[in-house]
Amino acid sequence: MPTGRSQPISPVHVRAEPGEIAENVLLPGDPRRARYIAENFFEDARLVTEERGMLGYTGVYRGRPVSVQTTGMGCPSAAIVTEELIRLGAKNLLRVGTCGGYHPEMKLGDLVIATAATPADGTVSTITRGVPYAPAAHFDLVHAAYHAAKDLGREPFVGSIVSSDLFYDSEEEPQALWHSLGVLAVEMEASAIFTLAAMRRVRAGCVLTVSDAISAAGVERIEDSVLAGAVDEMVILALEALDALN
Ligand code: HPA
């Protein structure tokens, strides 16, 4: 992808040096989750960037280098981070986040593996200059995440999600439309990550824990302690999926 003549070559948000970001990268939205993942799941974790509090760490999992980098909330932030990670050498990007579930059979703490992310955001249409585009996860990461889930005894929901610019949606019943279209869940970053990865010929995927159940009755939020357990399982799954890639 052309970088544009006015754009700096060195990353100014992910302030790591070349060589400090692994080819395999987990992408949580929340900096505290990035720190938690590094401290609890990596060996030899070291902080490689903390610009704007967007913590990034590199360590080792099953003998191979791995990084975890905060994306922040929303597609504009995720797009900056994704672009800079790719410039720094990232090749396999796996978002680990939370989502609002639209499927009536979904329970809080359930796992979603995204195959595609409808770009209900402004970032992707800005990138494509308004040309309709279908951001998709890379098959290798969908495949690896699915088999990692099965190996861990989980039964994931696998299918399309929607990436929205809004957490607080003023639409009365957003699930009515999205569920009728077969969309499993809503989150806020995957469409931009998938799009930039496809443009730059690297692989991206997205695994999500259902933190909000969105139905005609309203929104039910997961308890923090339940979320913590579900996130632990999702992180192990994500690390196993990255490790299984060729
Ligand atoms: N909407 C958008 N993003 C989300 C939600 C939600 O309800 N829950 C977790 N991420």
PDB file of C-alpha atoms and ligand atoms in Angstrom:
ATOM      1  CA  MET A   1       0.000   0.000   0.000  1.00  0.00           C
ATOM      2  CA  PRO A   2       1.349   3.476  -0.765  1.00  0.00           C
ATOM      3  CA  THR A   3       2.217   5.230   2.435  1.00  0.00           C
ATOM      4  CA  GLY A   4       1.550   8.710   1.079  1.00  0.00           C
ATOM      5  CA  ARG A   5       4.402  11.152   0.680  1.00  0.00           C
ATOM      6  CA  SER A   6       3.513  13.157   3.761  1.00  0.00           C
ATOM      7  CA  GLN A   7       3.466  10.173   6.109  1.00  0.00           C
ATOM      8  CA  PRO A   8       6.361   9.339   8.422  1.00  0.00           C
ATOM      9  CA  ILE A   9       8.149   6.036   7.800  1.00  0.00           C
ATOM     10  CA  SER A  10       8.928   5.348  11.465  1.00  0.00           C
ATOM     11  CA  PRO A  11       5.946   4.513  13.624  1.00  0.00           C
ATOM     12  CA  VAL A  12       5.037   7.337  15.964  1.00  0.00           C
ATOM     13  CA  HIS A  13       2.342   5.528  17.974  1.00  0.00           C
ATOM     14  CA  VAL A  14       3.709   1.992  18.308  1.00  0.00           C
ATOM     15  CA  ARG A  15       7.125   3.282  19.388  1.00  0.00           C
ATOM     16  CA  ALA A  16       9.004   0.021  19.114  1.00  0.00           C
ATOM     17  CA  GLU A  17      12.213  -0.461  17.192  1.00  0.00           C
ATOM     18  CA  PRO A  18      12.347  -2.737  14.118  1.00  0.00           C
ATOM     19  CA  GLY A  19      12.918  -6.259  15.416  1.00  0.00           C
ATOM     20  CA  GLU A  20      11.083  -5.636  18.670  1.00  0.00           C
ATOM     21  CA  ILE A  21       7.661  -6.743  17.333  1.00  0.00           C
ATOM     22  CA  ALA A  22       7.185 -10.462  16.694  1.00  0.00           C
ATOM     23  CA  GLU A  23       5.591 -11.802  13.504  1.00  0.00           C
ATOM     24  CA  ASN A  24       2.711 -13.157  15.636  1.00  0.00           C
ATOM     25  CA  VAL A  25       0.743 -10.458  17.450  1.00  0.00           C
ATOM     26  CA  LEU A  26      -2.324 -10.532  19.692  1.00  0.00           C
ATOM     27  CA  LEU A  27      -4.468  -7.408  19.544  1.00  0.00           C
ATOM     28  CA  PRO A  28      -6.602  -6.563  22.588  1.00  0.00           C
ATOM     29  CA  GLY A  29      -8.347  -3.202  22.737  1.00  0.00           C
ATOM     30  CA  ASP A  30      -7.544  -2.590  26.384  1.00  0.00           C
ATOM     31  CA  PRO A  31      -3.990  -1.789  27.606  1.00  0.00           C
ATOM     32  CA  ARG A  32      -4.585  -3.523  30.931  1.00  0.00           C
ATOM     33  CA  ARG A  33      -5.534  -6.674  29.045  1.00  0.00           C
ATOM     34  CA  ALA A  34      -2.321  -6.398  27.010  1.00  0.00           C
ATOM     35  CA  ARG A  35      -0.280  -6.198  30.226  1.00  0.00           C
ATOM     36  CA  TYR A  36      -2.245  -9.062  31.772  1.00  0.00           C
ATOM     37  CA  ILE A  37      -1.634 -11.282  28.730  1.00  0.00           C
ATOM     38  CA  ALA A  38       2.086 -10.505  28.668  1.00  0.00           C
ATOM     39  CA  GLU A  39       2.545 -11.036  32.401  1.00  0.00           C
ATOM     40  CA  ASN A  40       0.486 -14.221  32.639  1.00  0.00           C
ATOM     41  CA  PHE A  41       0.921 -16.033  29.328  1.00  0.00           C
ATOM     42  CA  PHE A  42       4.337 -14.995  27.930  1.00  0.00           C
ATOM     43  CA  GLU A  43       7.790 -16.012  29.056  1.00  0.00           C
ATOM     44  CA  ASP A  44      10.392 -13.234  29.181  1.00  0.00           C
ATOM     45  CA  ALA A  45       7.805 -10.513  28.530  1.00  0.00           C
ATOM     46  CA  ARG A  46       9.238  -7.038  27.995  1.00  0.00           C
ATOM     47  CA  LEU A  47       7.493  -3.749  27.392  1.00  0.00           C
ATOM     48  CA  VAL A  48       8.362  -2.482  23.892  1.00  0.00           C
ATOM     49  CA  THR A  49       6.056   0.537  23.639  1.00  0.00           C
ATOM     50  CA  GLU A  50       3.902   2.579  25.979  1.00  0.00           C
ATOM     51  CA  GLU A  51       3.194   5.603  23.788  1.00  0.00           C
ATOM     52  CA  ARG A  52      -0.201   7.107  24.752  1.00  0.00           C
ATOM     53  CA  GLY A  53      -0.658   4.265  27.221  1.00  0.00           C
ATOM     54  CA  MET A  54      -1.127   1.851  24.290  1.00  0.00           C
ATOM     55  CA  LEU A  55       0.987  -0.822  25.924  1.00  0.00           C
ATOM     56  CA  GLY A  56       2.825  -3.336  23.727  1.00  0.00           C
ATOM     57  CA  TYR A  57       4.906  -6.278  24.912  1.00  0.00           C
ATOM     58  CA  THR A  58       7.026  -8.946  23.273  1.00  0.00           C
ATOM     59  CA  GLY A  59       7.832 -12.304  24.828  1.00  0.00           C
ATOM     60  CA  VAL A  60       7.898 -15.994  24.080  1.00  0.00           C
ATOM     61  CA  TYR A  61       5.136 -18.622  23.823  1.00  0.00           C
ATOM     62  CA  ARG A  62       6.017 -22.285  23.230  1.00  0.00           C
ATOM     63  CA  GLY A  63       9.548 -21.203  22.341  1.00  0.00           C
ATOM     64  CA  ARG A  64       8.518 -18.687  19.664  1.00  0.00           C
ATOM     65  CA  PRO A  65       8.465 -14.881  19.808  1.00  0.00           C
ATOM     66  CA  VAL A  66       5.023 -13.332  20.228  1.00  0.00           C
ATOM     67  CA  SER A  67       3.800  -9.776  20.830  1.00  0.00           C
ATOM     68  CA  VAL A  68       0.674  -8.287  22.310  1.00  0.00           C
ATOM     69  CA  GLN A  69      -0.282  -4.757  21.315  1.00  0.00           C
ATOM     70  CA  THR A  70      -3.161  -2.572  22.500  1.00  0.00           C
ATOM     71  CA  THR A  71      -5.349  -1.255  19.660  1.00  0.00           C
ATOM     72  CA  GLY A  72      -7.443   1.172  21.676  1.00  0.00           C
ATOM     73  CA  MET A  73     -11.158   1.501  21.006  1.00  0.00           C
ATOM     74  CA  GLY A  74     -12.652   1.909  17.537  1.00  0.00           C
ATOM     75  CA  CYS A  75     -11.481   1.495  13.958  1.00  0.00           C
ATOM     76  CA  PRO A  76      -9.452   4.739  13.624  1.00  0.00           C
ATOM     77  CA  SER A  77      -7.228   3.753  16.538  1.00  0.00           C
ATOM     78  CA  ALA A  78      -7.029   0.110  15.437  1.00  0.00           C
ATOM     79  CA  ALA A  79      -6.076   1.213  11.911  1.00  0.00           C
ATOM     80  CA  ILE A  80      -3.137   3.302  13.149  1.00  0.00           C
ATOM     81  CA  VAL A  81      -1.846   0.467  15.288  1.00  0.00           C
ATOM     82  CA  THR A  82      -2.342  -2.188  12.580  1.00  0.00           C
ATOM     83  CA  GLU A  83      -0.545  -0.110   9.960  1.00  0.00           C
ATOM     84  CA  GLU A  84       2.400   0.553  12.255  1.00  0.00           C
ATOM     85  CA  LEU A  85       2.672  -3.067  13.409  1.00  0.00           C
ATOM     86  CA  ILE A  86       2.829  -4.227   9.791  1.00  0.00           C
ATOM     87  CA  ARG A  87       5.576  -1.663   9.080  1.00  0.00           C
ATOM     88  CA  LEU A  88       7.411  -3.101  12.081  1.00  0.00           C
ATOM     89  CA  GLY A  89       7.241  -6.635  10.653  1.00  0.00           C
ATOM     90  CA  ALA A  90       4.030  -8.165  12.046  1.00  0.00           C
ATOM     91  CA  LYS A  91       2.694 -10.938   9.808  1.00  0.00           C
ATOM     92  CA  ASN A  92      -0.116 -12.617  11.770  1.00  0.00           C
ATOM     93  CA  LEU A  93      -2.528 -10.351  13.636  1.00  0.00           C
ATOM     94  CA  LEU A  94      -5.161 -11.859  15.900  1.00  0.00           C
ATOM     95  CA  ARG A  95      -7.616  -9.579  17.638  1.00  0.00           C
ATOM     96  CA  VAL A  96      -8.716 -10.796  21.078  1.00  0.00           C
ATOM     97  CA  GLY A  97     -11.672  -8.757  22.260  1.00  0.00           C
ATOM     98  CA  THR A  98     -15.181  -8.625  23.581  1.00  0.00           C
ATOM     99  CA  CYS A  99     -18.430  -8.244  21.699  1.00  0.00           C
ATOM    100  CA  GLY A 100     -22.140  -7.744  21.997  1.00  0.00           C
ATOM    101  CA  GLY A 101     -23.930 -10.933  21.009  1.00  0.00           C
ATOM    102  CA  TYR A 102     -26.895 -10.718  18.630  1.00  0.00           C
ATOM    103  CA  HIS A 103     -27.616 -14.445  18.352  1.00  0.00           C
ATOM    104  CA  PRO A 104     -30.502 -15.474  20.643  1.00  0.00           C
ATOM    105  CA  GLU A 105     -28.733 -18.698  21.648  1.00  0.00           C
ATOM    106  CA  MET A 106     -25.546 -16.906  22.682  1.00  0.00           C
ATOM    107  CA  LYS A 107     -24.679 -16.861  26.365  1.00  0.00           C
ATOM    108  CA  LEU A 108     -22.405 -14.441  28.174  1.00  0.00           C
ATOM    109  CA  GLY A 109     -18.836 -15.759  28.009  1.00  0.00           C
ATOM    110  CA  ASP A 110     -19.414 -17.625  24.727  1.00  0.00           C
ATOM    111  CA  LEU A 111     -16.740 -17.572  22.072  1.00  0.00           C
ATOM    112  CA  VAL A 112     -17.055 -16.080  18.573  1.00  0.00           C
ATOM    113  CA  ILE A 113     -14.614 -16.652  15.712  1.00  0.00           C
ATOM    114  CA  ALA A 114     -15.177 -14.004  13.040  1.00  0.00           C
ATOM    115  CA  THR A 115     -15.036 -14.972   9.383  1.00  0.00           C
ATOM    116  CA  ALA A 116     -15.943 -11.470   8.172  1.00  0.00           C
ATOM    117  CA  ALA A 117     -16.690  -8.037   9.618  1.00  0.00           C
ATOM    118  CA  THR A 118     -19.323  -5.799   8.051  1.00  0.00           C
ATOM    119  CA  PRO A 119     -17.714  -2.330   7.986  1.00  0.00           C
ATOM    120  CA  ALA A 120     -20.397  -0.246   9.732  1.00  0.00           C
ATOM    121  CA  ASP A 121     -17.609   2.190  10.539  1.00  0.00           C
ATOM    122  CA  GLY A 122     -16.158   5.252   8.870  1.00  0.00           C
ATOM    123  CA  THR A 123     -12.569   4.050   8.620  1.00  0.00           C
ATOM    124  CA  VAL A 124     -12.944   1.299   6.015  1.00  0.00           C
ATOM    125  CA  SER A 125     -15.072   3.448   3.688  1.00  0.00           C
ATOM    126  CA  THR A 126     -12.458   6.203   4.021  1.00  0.00           C
ATOM    127  CA  ILE A 127      -9.724   3.726   3.046  1.00  0.00           C
ATOM    128  CA  THR A 128     -11.725   2.420   0.055  1.00  0.00           C
ATOM    129  CA  ARG A 129     -12.906   5.931  -0.921  1.00  0.00           C
ATOM    130  CA  GLY A 130     -16.489   4.720  -0.569  1.00  0.00           C
ATOM    131  CA  VAL A 131     -16.156   1.645  -2.761  1.00  0.00           C
ATOM    132  CA  PRO A 132     -18.180  -1.243  -1.223  1.00  0.00           C
ATOM    133  CA  TYR A 133     -15.828  -3.770   0.343  1.00  0.00           C
ATOM    134  CA  ALA A 134     -16.202  -6.925   2.440  1.00  0.00           C
ATOM    135  CA  PRO A 135     -13.470  -7.192   5.100  1.00  0.00           C
ATOM    136  CA  ALA A 136     -12.732 -10.846   5.780  1.00  0.00           C
ATOM    137  CA  ALA A 137     -10.586 -12.754   8.239  1.00  0.00           C
ATOM    138  CA  HIS A 138      -7.749 -14.771   6.746  1.00  0.00           C
ATOM    139  CA  PHE A 139      -8.792 -18.400   6.298  1.00  0.00           C
ATOM    140  CA  ASP A 140      -5.619 -19.700   7.974  1.00  0.00           C
ATOM    141  CA  LEU A 141      -6.460 -17.869  11.196  1.00  0.00           C
ATOM    142  CA  VAL A 142     -10.136 -18.881  11.119  1.00  0.00           C
ATOM    143  CA  HIS A 143      -9.050 -22.491  10.600  1.00  0.00           C
ATOM    144  CA  ALA A 144      -6.392 -22.381  13.313  1.00  0.00           C
ATOM    145  CA  ALA A 145      -8.703 -20.657  15.817  1.00  0.00           C
ATOM    146  CA  TYR A 146     -11.512 -23.140  15.152  1.00  0.00           C
ATOM    147  CA  HIS A 147      -9.281 -26.150  15.716  1.00  0.00           C
ATOM    148  CA  ALA A 148      -7.679 -24.578  18.789  1.00  0.00           C
ATOM    149  CA  ALA A 149     -11.183 -24.031  20.210  1.00  0.00           C
ATOM    150  CA  LYS A 150     -12.183 -27.632  19.529  1.00  0.00           C
ATOM    151  CA  ASP A 151      -8.947 -28.903  21.069  1.00  0.00           C
ATOM    152  CA  LEU A 152      -9.779 -26.886  24.194  1.00  0.00           C
ATOM    153  CA  GLY A 153     -13.278 -28.373  24.330  1.00  0.00           C
ATOM    154  CA  ARG A 154     -15.031 -25.155  23.282  1.00  0.00           C
ATOM    155  CA  GLU A 155     -17.911 -24.923  20.806  1.00  0.00           C
ATOM    156  CA  PRO A 156     -17.436 -21.533  19.155  1.00  0.00           C
ATOM    157  CA  PHE A 157     -19.904 -19.515  17.120  1.00  0.00           C
ATOM    158  CA  VAL A 158     -18.219 -19.072  13.734  1.00  0.00           C
ATOM    159  CA  GLY A 159     -19.450 -16.491  11.237  1.00  0.00           C
ATOM    160  CA  SER A 160     -19.778 -12.855  10.382  1.00  0.00           C
ATOM    161  CA  ILE A 161     -19.725  -9.949  12.808  1.00  0.00           C
ATOM    162  CA  VAL A 162     -20.242  -6.209  12.409  1.00  0.00           C
ATOM    163  CA  SER A 163     -17.731  -3.503  13.322  1.00  0.00           C
ATOM    164  CA  SER A 164     -19.541  -0.389  14.499  1.00  0.00           C
ATOM    165  CA  ASP A 165     -18.387   3.117  15.383  1.00  0.00           C
ATOM    166  CA  LEU A 166     -20.917   3.112  18.232  1.00  0.00           C
ATOM    167  CA  PHE A 167     -20.861   1.289  21.544  1.00  0.00           C
ATOM    168  CA  TYR A 168     -23.988   3.177  22.648  1.00  0.00           C
ATOM    169  CA  ASP A 169     -26.243   2.576  19.646  1.00  0.00           C
ATOM    170  CA  SER A 170     -29.369   4.747  19.633  1.00  0.00           C
ATOM    171  CA  GLU A 171     -31.099   2.216  17.395  1.00  0.00           C
ATOM    172  CA  GLU A 172     -33.853   0.647  19.533  1.00  0.00           C
ATOM    173  CA  GLU A 173     -33.253  -2.958  18.503  1.00  0.00           C
ATOM    174  CA  PRO A 174     -30.027  -3.290  16.483  1.00  0.00           C
ATOM    175  CA  GLN A 175     -30.107  -7.072  16.857  1.00  0.00           C
ATOM    176  CA  ALA A 176     -33.346  -7.298  14.853  1.00  0.00           C
ATOM    177  CA  LEU A 177     -31.603  -6.177  11.670  1.00  0.00           C
ATOM    178  CA  TRP A 178     -28.225  -7.793  12.252  1.00  0.00           C
ATOM    179  CA  HIS A 179     -29.576 -11.133  13.398  1.00  0.00           C
ATOM    180  CA  SER A 180     -31.901 -11.244  10.375  1.00  0.00           C
ATOM    181  CA  LEU A 181     -28.779 -10.790   8.211  1.00  0.00           C
ATOM    182  CA  GLY A 182     -27.012 -13.669   9.952  1.00  0.00           C
ATOM    183  CA  VAL A 183     -24.567 -11.419  11.801  1.00  0.00           C
ATOM    184  CA  LEU A 184     -23.495 -12.974  15.098  1.00  0.00           C
ATOM    185  CA  ALA A 185     -22.112 -10.089  17.100  1.00  0.00           C
ATOM    186  CA  VAL A 186     -20.957  -6.473  17.213  1.00  0.00           C
ATOM    187  CA  GLU A 187     -17.552  -5.063  18.133  1.00  0.00           C
ATOM    188  CA  MET A 188     -15.570  -2.013  17.060  1.00  0.00           C
ATOM    189  CA  GLU A 189     -12.191  -2.814  15.451  1.00  0.00           C
ATOM    190  CA  ALA A 190     -12.114  -5.953  13.262  1.00  0.00           C
ATOM    191  CA  SER A 191     -13.200  -4.417   9.933  1.00  0.00           C
ATOM    192  CA  ALA A 192     -10.243  -2.020   9.879  1.00  0.00           C
ATOM    193  CA  ILE A 193      -7.758  -4.683  10.985  1.00  0.00           C
ATOM    194  CA  PHE A 194      -8.989  -7.139   8.314  1.00  0.00           C
ATOM    195  CA  THR A 195      -8.913  -4.469   5.600  1.00  0.00           C
ATOM    196  CA  LEU A 196      -5.390  -3.232   6.287  1.00  0.00           C
ATOM    197  CA  ALA A 197      -4.072  -6.777   6.657  1.00  0.00           C
ATOM    198  CA  ALA A 198      -5.558  -7.752   3.279  1.00  0.00           C
ATOM    199  CA  MET A 199      -4.103  -4.636   1.625  1.00  0.00           C
ATOM    200  CA  ARG A 200      -0.673  -5.389   3.022  1.00  0.00           C
ATOM    201  CA  ARG A 201      -0.847  -9.156   2.342  1.00  0.00           C
ATOM    202  CA  VAL A 202      -0.526 -10.260   5.935  1.00  0.00           C
ATOM    203  CA  ARG A 203      -2.951 -12.478   7.873  1.00  0.00           C
ATOM    204  CA  ALA A 204      -5.554 -11.216  10.349  1.00  0.00           C
ATOM    205  CA  GLY A 205      -8.226 -12.872  12.438  1.00  0.00           C
ATOM    206  CA  CYS A 206     -10.511 -12.086  15.344  1.00  0.00           C
ATOM    207  CA  VAL A 207     -11.706 -14.079  18.332  1.00  0.00           C
ATOM    208  CA  LEU A 208     -14.212 -12.558  20.731  1.00  0.00           C
ATOM    209  CA  THR A 209     -15.816 -13.243  24.088  1.00  0.00           C
ATOM    210  CA  VAL A 210     -19.487 -12.293  24.392  1.00  0.00           C
ATOM    211  CA  SER A 211     -19.541  -9.615  27.112  1.00  0.00           C
ATOM    212  CA  ASP A 212     -22.997  -8.197  26.325  1.00  0.00           C
ATOM    213  CA  ALA A 213     -26.114 -10.092  25.281  1.00  0.00           C
ATOM    214  CA  ILE A 214     -28.219  -7.786  23.113  1.00  0.00           C
ATOM    215  CA  SER A 215     -31.879  -8.755  22.685  1.00  0.00           C
ATOM    216  CA  ALA A 216     -35.334  -7.191  22.439  1.00  0.00           C
ATOM    217  CA  ALA A 217     -35.345  -7.231  26.253  1.00  0.00           C
ATOM    218  CA  GLY A 218     -32.265  -4.952  26.390  1.00  0.00           C
ATOM    219  CA  VAL A 219     -28.568  -5.456  27.114  1.00  0.00           C
ATOM    220  CA  GLU A 220     -27.268  -7.899  29.702  1.00  0.00           C
ATOM    221  CA  ARG A 221     -23.643  -7.327  30.785  1.00  0.00           C
ATOM    222  CA  ILE A 222     -21.265 -10.071  31.895  1.00  0.00           C
ATOM    223  CA  GLU A 223     -19.938 -10.000  35.476  1.00  0.00           C
ATOM    224  CA  ASP A 224     -16.257  -9.068  35.729  1.00  0.00           C
ATOM    225  CA  SER A 225     -15.244 -12.364  37.346  1.00  0.00           C
ATOM    226  CA  VAL A 226     -16.981 -14.416  34.623  1.00  0.00           C
ATOM    227  CA  LEU A 227     -15.397 -12.229  31.951  1.00  0.00           C
ATOM    228  CA  ALA A 228     -11.926 -12.784  33.421  1.00  0.00           C
ATOM    229  CA  GLY A 229     -12.256 -16.590  33.172  1.00  0.00           C
ATOM    230  CA  ALA A 230     -13.632 -16.451  29.637  1.00  0.00           C
ATOM    231  CA  VAL A 231     -10.854 -14.089  28.514  1.00  0.00           C
ATOM    232  CA  ASP A 232      -8.208 -16.442  29.940  1.00  0.00           C
ATOM    233  CA  GLU A 233      -9.590 -19.281  27.819  1.00  0.00           C
ATOM    234  CA  MET A 234      -9.797 -17.041  24.740  1.00  0.00           C
ATOM    235  CA  VAL A 235      -6.169 -15.927  25.145  1.00  0.00           C
ATOM    236  CA  ILE A 236      -4.909 -19.514  25.395  1.00  0.00           C
ATOM    237  CA  LEU A 237      -6.927 -20.386  22.305  1.00  0.00           C
ATOM    238  CA  ALA A 238      -5.528 -17.371  20.439  1.00  0.00           C
ATOM    239  CA  LEU A 239      -1.937 -18.179  21.380  1.00  0.00           C
ATOM    240  CA  GLU A 240      -2.418 -21.815  20.318  1.00  0.00           C
ATOM    241  CA  ALA A 241      -3.947 -20.665  17.026  1.00  0.00           C
ATOM    242  CA  LEU A 242      -0.989 -18.384  16.261  1.00  0.00           C
ATOM    243  CA  ASP A 243       1.437 -21.128  17.242  1.00  0.00           C
ATOM    244  CA  ALA A 244      -0.271 -23.575  14.841  1.00  0.00           C
ATOM    245  CA  LEU A 245       0.253 -21.325  11.782  1.00  0.00           C
ATOM    246  CA  ASN A 246       2.860 -22.276   9.192  1.00  0.00           C
TER     247      ASN A 246
HETATM  248  N1  HPA B   1     -21.170  -2.996  21.182  1.00  0.00           N
HETATM  249  C1  HPA B   1     -20.024  -2.744  20.550  1.00  0.00           C
HETATM  250  N2  HPA B   1     -18.870  -3.249  20.930  1.00  0.00           N
HETATM  251  C2  HPA B   1     -18.875  -4.069  21.996  1.00  0.00           C
HETATM  252  C3  HPA B   1     -20.032  -4.366  22.698  1.00  0.00           C
HETATM  253  C4  HPA B   1     -21.239  -3.801  22.259  1.00  0.00           C
HETATM  254  O1  HPA B   1     -22.304  -4.031  22.844  1.00  0.00           O
HETATM  255  N3  HPA B   1     -19.699  -5.176  23.728  1.00  0.00           N
HETATM  256  C5  HPA B   1     -18.362  -5.360  23.651  1.00  0.00           C
HETATM  257  N4  HPA B   1     -17.860  -4.691  22.600  1.00  0.00           N
END
